[in-house]
CSV table of C-alpha atoms in Angstrom, one decimal:
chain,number,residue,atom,x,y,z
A,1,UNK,CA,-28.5,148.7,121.5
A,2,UNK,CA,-26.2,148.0,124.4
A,3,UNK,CA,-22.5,147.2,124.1
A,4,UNK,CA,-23.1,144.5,126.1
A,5,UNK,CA,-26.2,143.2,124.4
A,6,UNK,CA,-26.0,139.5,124.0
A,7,UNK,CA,-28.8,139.8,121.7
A,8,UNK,CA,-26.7,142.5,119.7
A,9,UNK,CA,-23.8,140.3,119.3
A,10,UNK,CA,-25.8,137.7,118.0
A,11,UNK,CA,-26.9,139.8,115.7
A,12,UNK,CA,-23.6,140.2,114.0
A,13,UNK,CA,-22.9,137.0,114.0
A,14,UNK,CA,-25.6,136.5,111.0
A,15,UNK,CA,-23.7,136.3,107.7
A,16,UNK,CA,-23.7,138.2,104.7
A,17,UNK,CA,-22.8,137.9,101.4
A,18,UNK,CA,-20.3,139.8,99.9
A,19,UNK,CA,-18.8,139.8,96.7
A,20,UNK,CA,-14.7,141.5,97.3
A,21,UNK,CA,-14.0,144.3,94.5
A,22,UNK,CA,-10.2,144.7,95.3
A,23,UNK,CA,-7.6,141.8,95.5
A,24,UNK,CA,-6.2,142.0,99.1
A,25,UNK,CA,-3.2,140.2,100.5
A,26,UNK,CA,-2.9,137.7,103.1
A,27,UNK,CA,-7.0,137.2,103.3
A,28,UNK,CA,-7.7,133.9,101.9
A,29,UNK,CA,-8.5,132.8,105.6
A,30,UNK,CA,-12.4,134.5,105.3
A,31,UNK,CA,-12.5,131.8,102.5
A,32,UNK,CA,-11.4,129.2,104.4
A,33,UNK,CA,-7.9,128.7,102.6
A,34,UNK,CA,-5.2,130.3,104.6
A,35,UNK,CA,-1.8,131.8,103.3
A,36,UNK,CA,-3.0,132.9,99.9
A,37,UNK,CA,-4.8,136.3,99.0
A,38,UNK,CA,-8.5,137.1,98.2
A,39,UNK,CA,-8.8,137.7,94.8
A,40,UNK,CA,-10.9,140.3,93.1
A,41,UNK,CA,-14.5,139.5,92.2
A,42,UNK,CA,-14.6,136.6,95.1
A,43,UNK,CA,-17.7,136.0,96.8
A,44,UNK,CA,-17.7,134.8,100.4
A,45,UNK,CA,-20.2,135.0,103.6
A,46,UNK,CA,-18.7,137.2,105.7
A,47,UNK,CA,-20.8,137.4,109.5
A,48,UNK,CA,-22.1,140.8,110.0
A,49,UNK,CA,-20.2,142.6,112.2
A,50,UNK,CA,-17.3,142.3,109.8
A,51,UNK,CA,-19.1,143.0,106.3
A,52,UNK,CA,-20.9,146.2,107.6
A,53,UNK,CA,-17.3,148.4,108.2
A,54,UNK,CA,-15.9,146.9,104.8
A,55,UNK,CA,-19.1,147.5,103.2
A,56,UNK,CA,-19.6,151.5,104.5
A,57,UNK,CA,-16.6,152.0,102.6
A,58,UNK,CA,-18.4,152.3,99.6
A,59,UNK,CA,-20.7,155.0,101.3
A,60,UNK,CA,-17.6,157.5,102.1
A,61,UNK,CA,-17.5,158.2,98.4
A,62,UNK,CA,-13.5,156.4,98.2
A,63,UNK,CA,-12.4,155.3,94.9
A,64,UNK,CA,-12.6,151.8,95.5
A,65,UNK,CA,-15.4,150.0,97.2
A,66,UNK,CA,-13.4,147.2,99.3
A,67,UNK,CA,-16.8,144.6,99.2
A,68,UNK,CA,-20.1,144.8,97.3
A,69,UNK,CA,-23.2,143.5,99.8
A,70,UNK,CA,-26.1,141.5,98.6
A,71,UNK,CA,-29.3,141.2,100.3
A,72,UNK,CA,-28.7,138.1,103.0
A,73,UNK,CA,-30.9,134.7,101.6
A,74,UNK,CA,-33.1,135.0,104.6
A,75,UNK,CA,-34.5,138.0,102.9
A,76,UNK,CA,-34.2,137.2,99.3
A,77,UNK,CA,-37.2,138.1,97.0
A,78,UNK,CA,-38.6,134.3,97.6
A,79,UNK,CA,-39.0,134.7,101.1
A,80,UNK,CA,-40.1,138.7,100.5
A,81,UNK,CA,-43.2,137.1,98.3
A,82,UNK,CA,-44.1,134.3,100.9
A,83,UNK,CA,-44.2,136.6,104.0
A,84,UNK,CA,-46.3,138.7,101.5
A,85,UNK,CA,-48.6,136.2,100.9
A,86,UNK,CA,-49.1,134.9,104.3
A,87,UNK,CA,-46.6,136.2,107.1
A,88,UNK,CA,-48.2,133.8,109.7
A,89,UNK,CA,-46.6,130.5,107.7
A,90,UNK,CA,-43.0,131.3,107.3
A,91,UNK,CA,-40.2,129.9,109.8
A,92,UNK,CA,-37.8,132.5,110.3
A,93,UNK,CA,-36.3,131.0,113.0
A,94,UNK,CA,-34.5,128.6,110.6
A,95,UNK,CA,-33.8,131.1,108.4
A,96,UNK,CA,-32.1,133.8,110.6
A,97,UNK,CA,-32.4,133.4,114.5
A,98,UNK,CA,-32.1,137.4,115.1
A,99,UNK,CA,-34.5,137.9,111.6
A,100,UNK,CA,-35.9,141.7,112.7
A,101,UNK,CA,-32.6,142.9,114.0
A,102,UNK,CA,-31.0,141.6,110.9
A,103,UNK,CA,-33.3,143.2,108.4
A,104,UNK,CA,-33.3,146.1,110.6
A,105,UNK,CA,-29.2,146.1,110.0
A,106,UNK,CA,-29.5,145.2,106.1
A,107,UNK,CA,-31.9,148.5,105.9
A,108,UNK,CA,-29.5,150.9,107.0
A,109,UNK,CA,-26.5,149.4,104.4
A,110,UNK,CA,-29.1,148.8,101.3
A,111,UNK,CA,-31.8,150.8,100.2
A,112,UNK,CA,-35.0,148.5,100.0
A,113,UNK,CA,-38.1,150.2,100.6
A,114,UNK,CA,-40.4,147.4,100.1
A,115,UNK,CA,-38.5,145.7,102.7
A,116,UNK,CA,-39.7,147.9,105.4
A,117,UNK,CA,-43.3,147.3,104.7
A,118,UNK,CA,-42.7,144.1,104.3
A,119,UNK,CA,-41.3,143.2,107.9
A,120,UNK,CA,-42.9,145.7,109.9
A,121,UNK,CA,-46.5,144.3,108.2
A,122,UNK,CA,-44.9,140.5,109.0
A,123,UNK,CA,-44.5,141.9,112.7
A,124,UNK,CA,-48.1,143.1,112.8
A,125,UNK,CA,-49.7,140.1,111.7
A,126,UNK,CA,-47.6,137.4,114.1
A,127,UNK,CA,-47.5,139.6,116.8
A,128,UNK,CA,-51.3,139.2,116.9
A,129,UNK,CA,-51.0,135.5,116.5
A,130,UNK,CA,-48.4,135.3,119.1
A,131,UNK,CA,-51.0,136.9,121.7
A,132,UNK,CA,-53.6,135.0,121.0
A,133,UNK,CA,-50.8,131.7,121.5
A,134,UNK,CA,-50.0,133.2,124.4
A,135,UNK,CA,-53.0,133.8,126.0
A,136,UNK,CA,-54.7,130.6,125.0
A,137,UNK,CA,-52.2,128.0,125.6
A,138,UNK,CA,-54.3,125.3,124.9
A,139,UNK,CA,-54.3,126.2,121.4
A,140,UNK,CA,-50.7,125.1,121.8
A,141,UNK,CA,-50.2,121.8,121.7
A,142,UNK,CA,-53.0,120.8,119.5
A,143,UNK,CA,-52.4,123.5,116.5
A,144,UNK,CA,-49.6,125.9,117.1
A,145,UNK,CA,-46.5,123.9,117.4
A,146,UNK,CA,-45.3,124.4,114.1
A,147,UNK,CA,-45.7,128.3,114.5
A,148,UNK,CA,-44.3,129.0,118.2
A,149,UNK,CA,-41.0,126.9,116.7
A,150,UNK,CA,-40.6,128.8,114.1
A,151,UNK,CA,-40.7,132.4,116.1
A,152,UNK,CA,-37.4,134.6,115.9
A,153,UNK,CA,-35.6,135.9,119.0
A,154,UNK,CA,-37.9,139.0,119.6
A,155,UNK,CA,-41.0,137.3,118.8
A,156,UNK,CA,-40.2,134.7,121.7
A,157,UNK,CA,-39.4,137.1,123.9
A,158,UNK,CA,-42.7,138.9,123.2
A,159,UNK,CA,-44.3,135.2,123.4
A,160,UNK,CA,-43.1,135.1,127.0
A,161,UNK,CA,-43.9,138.6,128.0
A,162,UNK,CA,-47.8,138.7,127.3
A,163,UNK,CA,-47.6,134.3,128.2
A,164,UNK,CA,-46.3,135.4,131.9
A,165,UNK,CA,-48.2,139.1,132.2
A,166,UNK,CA,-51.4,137.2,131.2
A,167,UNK,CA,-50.5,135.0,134.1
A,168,UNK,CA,-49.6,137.6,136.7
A,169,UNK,CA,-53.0,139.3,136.1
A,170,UNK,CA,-54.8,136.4,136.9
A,171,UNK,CA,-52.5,135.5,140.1
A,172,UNK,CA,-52.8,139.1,140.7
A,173,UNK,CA,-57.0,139.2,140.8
A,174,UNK,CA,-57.5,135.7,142.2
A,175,UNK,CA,-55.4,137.1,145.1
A,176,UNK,CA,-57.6,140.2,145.6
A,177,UNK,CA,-60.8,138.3,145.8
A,178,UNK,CA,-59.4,136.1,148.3
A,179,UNK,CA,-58.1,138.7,150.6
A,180,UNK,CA,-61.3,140.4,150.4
A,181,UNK,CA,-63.3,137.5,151.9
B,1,UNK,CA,-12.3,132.0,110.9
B,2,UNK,CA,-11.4,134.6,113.1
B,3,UNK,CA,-14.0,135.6,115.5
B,4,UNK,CA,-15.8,132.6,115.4
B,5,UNK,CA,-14.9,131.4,119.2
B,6,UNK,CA,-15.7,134.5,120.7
B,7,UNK,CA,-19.2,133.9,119.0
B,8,UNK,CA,-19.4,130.5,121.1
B,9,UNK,CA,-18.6,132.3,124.3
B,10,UNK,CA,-21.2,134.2,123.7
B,11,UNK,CA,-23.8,131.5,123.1
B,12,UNK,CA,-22.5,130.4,126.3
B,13,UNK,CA,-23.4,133.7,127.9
B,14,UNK,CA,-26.9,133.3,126.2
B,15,UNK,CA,-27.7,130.1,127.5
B,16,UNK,CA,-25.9,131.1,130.9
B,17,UNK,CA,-29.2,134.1,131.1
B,18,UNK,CA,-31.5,131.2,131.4
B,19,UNK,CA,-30.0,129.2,133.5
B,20,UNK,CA,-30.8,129.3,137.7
B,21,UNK,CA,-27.1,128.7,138.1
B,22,UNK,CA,-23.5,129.6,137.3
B,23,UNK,CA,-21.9,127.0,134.4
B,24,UNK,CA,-18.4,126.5,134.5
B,25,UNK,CA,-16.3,128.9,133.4
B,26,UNK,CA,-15.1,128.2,130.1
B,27,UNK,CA,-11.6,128.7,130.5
B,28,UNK,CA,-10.2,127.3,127.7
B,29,UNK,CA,-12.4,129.1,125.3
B,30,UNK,CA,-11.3,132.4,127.3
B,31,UNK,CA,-7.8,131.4,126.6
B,32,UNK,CA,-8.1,130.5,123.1
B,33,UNK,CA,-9.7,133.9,122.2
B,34,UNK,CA,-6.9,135.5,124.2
B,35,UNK,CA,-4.3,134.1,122.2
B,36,UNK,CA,-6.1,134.6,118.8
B,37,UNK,CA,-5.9,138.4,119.6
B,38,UNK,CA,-2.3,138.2,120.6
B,39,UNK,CA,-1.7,136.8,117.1
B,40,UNK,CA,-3.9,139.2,115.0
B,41,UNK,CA,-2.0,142.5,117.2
B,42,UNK,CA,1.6,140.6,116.2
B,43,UNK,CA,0.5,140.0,112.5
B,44,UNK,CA,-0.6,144.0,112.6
B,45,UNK,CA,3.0,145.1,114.0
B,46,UNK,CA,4.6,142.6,111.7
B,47,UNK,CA,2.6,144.5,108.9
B,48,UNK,CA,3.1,147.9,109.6
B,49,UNK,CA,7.4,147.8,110.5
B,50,UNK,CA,8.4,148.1,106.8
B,51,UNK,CA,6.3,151.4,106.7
B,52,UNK,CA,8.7,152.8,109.8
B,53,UNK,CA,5.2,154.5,110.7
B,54,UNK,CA,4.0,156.4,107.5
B,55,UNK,CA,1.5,154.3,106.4
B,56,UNK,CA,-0.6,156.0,103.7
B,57,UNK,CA,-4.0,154.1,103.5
B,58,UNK,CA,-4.9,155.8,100.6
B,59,UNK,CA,-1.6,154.5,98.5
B,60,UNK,CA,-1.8,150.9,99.6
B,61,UNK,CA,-5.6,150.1,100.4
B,62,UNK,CA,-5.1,146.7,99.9
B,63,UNK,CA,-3.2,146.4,102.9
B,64,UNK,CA,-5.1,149.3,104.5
B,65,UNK,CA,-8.2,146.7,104.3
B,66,UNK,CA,-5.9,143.9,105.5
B,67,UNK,CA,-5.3,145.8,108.4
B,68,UNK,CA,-8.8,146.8,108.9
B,69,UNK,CA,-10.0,143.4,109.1
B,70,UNK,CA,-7.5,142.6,111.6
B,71,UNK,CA,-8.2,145.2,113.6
B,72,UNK,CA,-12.1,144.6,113.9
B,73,UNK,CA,-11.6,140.9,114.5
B,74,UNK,CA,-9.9,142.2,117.5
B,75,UNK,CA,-12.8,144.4,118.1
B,76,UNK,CA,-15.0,141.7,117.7
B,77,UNK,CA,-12.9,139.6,120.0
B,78,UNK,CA,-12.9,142.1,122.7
B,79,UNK,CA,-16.4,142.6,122.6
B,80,UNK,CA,-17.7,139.2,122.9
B,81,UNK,CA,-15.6,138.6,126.1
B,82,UNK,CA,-16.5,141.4,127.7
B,83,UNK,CA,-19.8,140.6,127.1
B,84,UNK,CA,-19.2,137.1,127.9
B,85,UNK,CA,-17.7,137.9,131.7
B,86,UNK,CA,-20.5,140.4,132.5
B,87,UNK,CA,-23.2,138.5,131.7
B,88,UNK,CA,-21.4,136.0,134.8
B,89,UNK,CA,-20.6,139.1,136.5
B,90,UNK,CA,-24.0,140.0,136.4
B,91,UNK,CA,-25.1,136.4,138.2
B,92,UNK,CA,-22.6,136.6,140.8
B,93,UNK,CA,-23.7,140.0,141.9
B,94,UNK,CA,-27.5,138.7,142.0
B,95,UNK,CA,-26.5,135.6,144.0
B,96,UNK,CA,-24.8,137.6,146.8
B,97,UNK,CA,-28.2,139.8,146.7
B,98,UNK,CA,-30.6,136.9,147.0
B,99,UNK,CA,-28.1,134.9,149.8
B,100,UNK,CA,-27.4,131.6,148.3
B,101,UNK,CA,-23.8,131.5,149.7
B,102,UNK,CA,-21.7,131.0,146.6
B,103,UNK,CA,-18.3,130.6,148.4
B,104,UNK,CA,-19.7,128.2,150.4
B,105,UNK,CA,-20.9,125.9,147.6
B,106,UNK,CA,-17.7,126.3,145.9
B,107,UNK,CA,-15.7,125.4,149.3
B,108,UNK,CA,-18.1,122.6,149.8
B,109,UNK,CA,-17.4,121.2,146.0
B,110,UNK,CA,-13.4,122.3,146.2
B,111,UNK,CA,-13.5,119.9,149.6
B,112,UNK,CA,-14.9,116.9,147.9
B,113,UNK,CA,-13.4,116.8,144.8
B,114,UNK,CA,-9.9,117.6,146.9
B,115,UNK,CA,-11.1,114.8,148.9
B,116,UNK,CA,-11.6,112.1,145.7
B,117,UNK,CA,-8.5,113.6,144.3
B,118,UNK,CA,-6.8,112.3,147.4
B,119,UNK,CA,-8.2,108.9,147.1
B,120,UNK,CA,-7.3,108.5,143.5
B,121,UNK,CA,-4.1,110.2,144.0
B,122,UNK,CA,-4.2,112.8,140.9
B,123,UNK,CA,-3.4,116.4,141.6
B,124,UNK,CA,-6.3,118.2,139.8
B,125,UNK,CA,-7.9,119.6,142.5
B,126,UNK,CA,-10.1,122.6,141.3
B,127,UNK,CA,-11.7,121.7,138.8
B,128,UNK,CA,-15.3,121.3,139.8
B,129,UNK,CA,-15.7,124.9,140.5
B,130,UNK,CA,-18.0,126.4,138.5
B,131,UNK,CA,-16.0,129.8,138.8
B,132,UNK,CA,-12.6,131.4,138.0
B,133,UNK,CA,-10.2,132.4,140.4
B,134,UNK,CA,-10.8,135.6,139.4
B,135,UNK,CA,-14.6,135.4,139.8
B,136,UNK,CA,-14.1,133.5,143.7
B,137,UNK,CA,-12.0,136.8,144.7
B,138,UNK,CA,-14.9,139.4,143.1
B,139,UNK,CA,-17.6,137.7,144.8
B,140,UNK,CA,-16.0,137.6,147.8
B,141,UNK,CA,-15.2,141.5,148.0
B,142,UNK,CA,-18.6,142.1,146.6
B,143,UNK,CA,-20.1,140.1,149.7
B,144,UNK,CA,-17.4,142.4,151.5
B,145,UNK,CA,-19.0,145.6,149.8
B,146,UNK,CA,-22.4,144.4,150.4
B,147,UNK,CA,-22.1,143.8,154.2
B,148,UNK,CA,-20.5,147.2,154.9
B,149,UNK,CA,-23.4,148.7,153.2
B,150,UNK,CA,-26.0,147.2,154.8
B,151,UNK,CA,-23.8,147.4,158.0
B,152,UNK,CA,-25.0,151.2,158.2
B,153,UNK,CA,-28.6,150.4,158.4
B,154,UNK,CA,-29.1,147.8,161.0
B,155,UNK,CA,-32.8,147.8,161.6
B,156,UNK,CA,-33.4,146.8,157.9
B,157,UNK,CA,-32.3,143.4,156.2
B,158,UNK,CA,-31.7,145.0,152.9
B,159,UNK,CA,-31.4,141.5,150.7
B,160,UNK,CA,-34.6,140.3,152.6
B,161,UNK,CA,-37.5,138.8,151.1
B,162,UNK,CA,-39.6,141.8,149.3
B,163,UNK,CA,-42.6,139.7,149.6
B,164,UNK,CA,-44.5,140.4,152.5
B,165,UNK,CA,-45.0,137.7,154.9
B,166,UNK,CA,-48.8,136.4,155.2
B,167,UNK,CA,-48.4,134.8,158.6
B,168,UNK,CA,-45.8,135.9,161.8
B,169,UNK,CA,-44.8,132.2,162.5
B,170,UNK,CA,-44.6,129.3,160.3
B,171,UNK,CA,-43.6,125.2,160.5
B,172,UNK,CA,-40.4,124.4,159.1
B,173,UNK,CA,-38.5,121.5,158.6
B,174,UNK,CA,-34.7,121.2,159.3
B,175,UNK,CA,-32.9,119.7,156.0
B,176,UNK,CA,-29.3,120.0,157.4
B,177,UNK,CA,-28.2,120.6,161.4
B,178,UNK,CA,-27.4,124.0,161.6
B,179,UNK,CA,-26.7,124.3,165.6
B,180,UNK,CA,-28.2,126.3,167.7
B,181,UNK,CA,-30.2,129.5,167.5
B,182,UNK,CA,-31.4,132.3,169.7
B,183,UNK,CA,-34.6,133.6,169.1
B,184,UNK,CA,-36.8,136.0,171.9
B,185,UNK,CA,-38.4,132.7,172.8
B,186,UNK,CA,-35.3,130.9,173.8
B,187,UNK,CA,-32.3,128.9,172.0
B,188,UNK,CA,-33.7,126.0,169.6
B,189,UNK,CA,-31.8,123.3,168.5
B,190,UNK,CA,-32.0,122.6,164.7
B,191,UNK,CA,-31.2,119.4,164.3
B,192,UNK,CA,-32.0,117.2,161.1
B,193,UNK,CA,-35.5,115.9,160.4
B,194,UNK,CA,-37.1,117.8,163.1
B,195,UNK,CA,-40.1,120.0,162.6
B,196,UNK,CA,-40.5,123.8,164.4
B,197,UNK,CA,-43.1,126.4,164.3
B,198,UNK,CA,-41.3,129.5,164.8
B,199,UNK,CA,-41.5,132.8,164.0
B,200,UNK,CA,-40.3,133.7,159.9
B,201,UNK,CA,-37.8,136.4,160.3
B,202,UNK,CA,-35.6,134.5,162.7
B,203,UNK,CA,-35.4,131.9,160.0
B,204,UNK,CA,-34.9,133.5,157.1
B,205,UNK,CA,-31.4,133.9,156.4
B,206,UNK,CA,-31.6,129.7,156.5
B,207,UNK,CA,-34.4,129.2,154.6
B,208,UNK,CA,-32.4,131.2,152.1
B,209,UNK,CA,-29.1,129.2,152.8
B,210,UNK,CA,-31.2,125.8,152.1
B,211,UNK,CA,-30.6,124.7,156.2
B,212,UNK,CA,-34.6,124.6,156.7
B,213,UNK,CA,-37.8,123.8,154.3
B,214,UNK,CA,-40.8,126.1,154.9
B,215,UNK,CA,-43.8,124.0,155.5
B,216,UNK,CA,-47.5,125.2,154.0
């Protein structure tokens, strides 16, 4: 992950809800009201990039853990037991744009095990899908609308790669057979 | 919130990957984001002069985590234009490699828009270009940089076309006079609307530059 990554930044731009432990002056701003302080036991979405340094705190073993994190609602239990059931029907586009890089984030500040299974099992299944999309693009218009919308950042990226390699090989063998003639 | 207009520069910068062209610099975004971390570094200092500089996080962590959060908006700040200009940086770079003459368009814009300012009589002149100030004077050394280095190989047109040509001559059509040219068969003048068959790599560099259309 680059610096520089576009793709990255997004990332941390997905929120987070955190739930503050100490009261800390002059914060009210992440609530939206400015000039007062953040009381203790407030909850507020913080965007990523900002909950993951307050949250490590807790990890460095200090006496006071500055904000709790909870698991982000894109990959609450609900959504956990739909992408169980049937991975191929869920639109995680609308529910977080960057969804694998965010779970991939959440997993290294929360300890969820069946997440990992989860996801990487989700990836499996659409990634299949996605091919076949890609390489049939007929299929398209009539039936897979609904699906290609609701792909996340990496999936549509993927979508594009095996969509324009599929295209290249043919370009690439229809030019061979002509040249050969 | 803090942070928040950095994130739409970068959603600038995403949709700016996708595009075939430069957008116009978003200078007031830029500016804004600036400022904001002007004002986070003075509300730091301001934070930090009753402590006459020993500041003990671990007896005030309140204000320790004010000042953390201050200090990674700027962070965040930093990062997102950074990422912001070199994603532009990026395009610039690639249009001097491919030959589309950048300044020229942005002369060519500058001119007319300097030209209807004129007419209405209002002073904004440069407003159409699609890049900074800044941005004009890097492309313009990076075209600088770029001829010097291919000035050392002179049998090779290092930002030709990689794609090898299928035919030595081909028909094209003239889309804007360009004057005259020299070619081993004699001087041709390209003059608009008329039709040639001559020979690709003395046409090139204005096929590239949009002065001719290549014909099938």
């Amino acid at each position: 992950m680059s610096y520089y990554d576009i793709d990255a930044i997004l990332t941390d731009a997905q929120k987070v809800p955190c739930t503050f432990e100490i009261t800390i002056p002059g914060l009210g701003y992440l609530e939206g009201n400015s000039n007062t302080d953040i009381k203790q036991g407030t909850r507020v979405e913080l965007p990523l990039w900002l909950a993951e340094m307050l949250g490590v705190s807790q990890r460095l073993g200090t006496e006071q853990n500055v904000v709790t994190l909870d698991l982000p609602p894109a990959l609450a239990p609900r959504v956990q037991n739909a992408l169980k059931a049937n991975p191929c029907t869920v639109d995680l586009r609308s529910l977080a744009s960057h969804y694998y890089s965010l779970g991939e984030r959440i997993l290294g500040l929360l300890e969820e095990d069946e997440l990992v299974d989860i996801l990487s099992e989700t990836f499996k299944k659409r990634a299949a899908e996605i091919a076949d999309h890609a390489h049939n693009p007929q299929g398209v218009i009539s039936s897979g609308g609904e699906f290609l919308k609701g792909l996340d950042e990496n999936e549509r990226q993927l979508f594009k790669i095996s969509h324009e390699s599929a295209k290249a090989i043919r370009a690439f063998l229809s030019d061979r057979s002509n040249t050969k003639k | 919130m803090y942070g928040d207009l950095g994130l739409k520069l970068v959603q600038h910068a995403k949709r700016t990957q996708s595009l075939s062209q430069l957008p116009p610099y978003q200078s007031d975004i830029v500016r804004s984001v600036t400022r904001e971390v002007r004002d986070l570094d003075r509300d730091v200092t301001e934070m930090l002069e009753p402590f006459n500089g020993h500041f003990d996080p671990a007896e005030e962590p309140a204000t320790a985590c004010s000042l953390l959060v201050r200090h990674l908006c700027m962070r965040r700040d930093k990062r997102c234009l950074l990422a912001y200009h070199r994603v532009r940086v990026e395009m610039i770079e690639g249009m001097c490699w491919s030959g589309s003459d950048l300044l020229d368009q942005v002369q060519a814009s500058q001119n007319k828009v300097a030209e209807e300012g004129a007419r209405i009589g209002s002073a904004e002149g440069s407003g159409a270009s699609s890049l900074s100030p800044e941005e004009e004077e890097y492309a313009r050394q990076y075209e600088d940089l770029l001829a010097a280095y291919k000035g050392q190989w002179t049998d090779i047109d290092l930002t030709g076309s990689l794609e090898p040509p299928r035919d030595l001559f081909i028909d094209v059509r003239v889309l804007k006079d360009a004057g005259e040219i020299q070619t081993e068969y004699g001087a041709i003048t390209l003059t608009k609307n008329s039709q040639f068959f001559v020979r690709q790599g003395d046409v090139e560099r204005l096929i590239a530059q949009g002065f001719l259309q290549k014909l099938n």
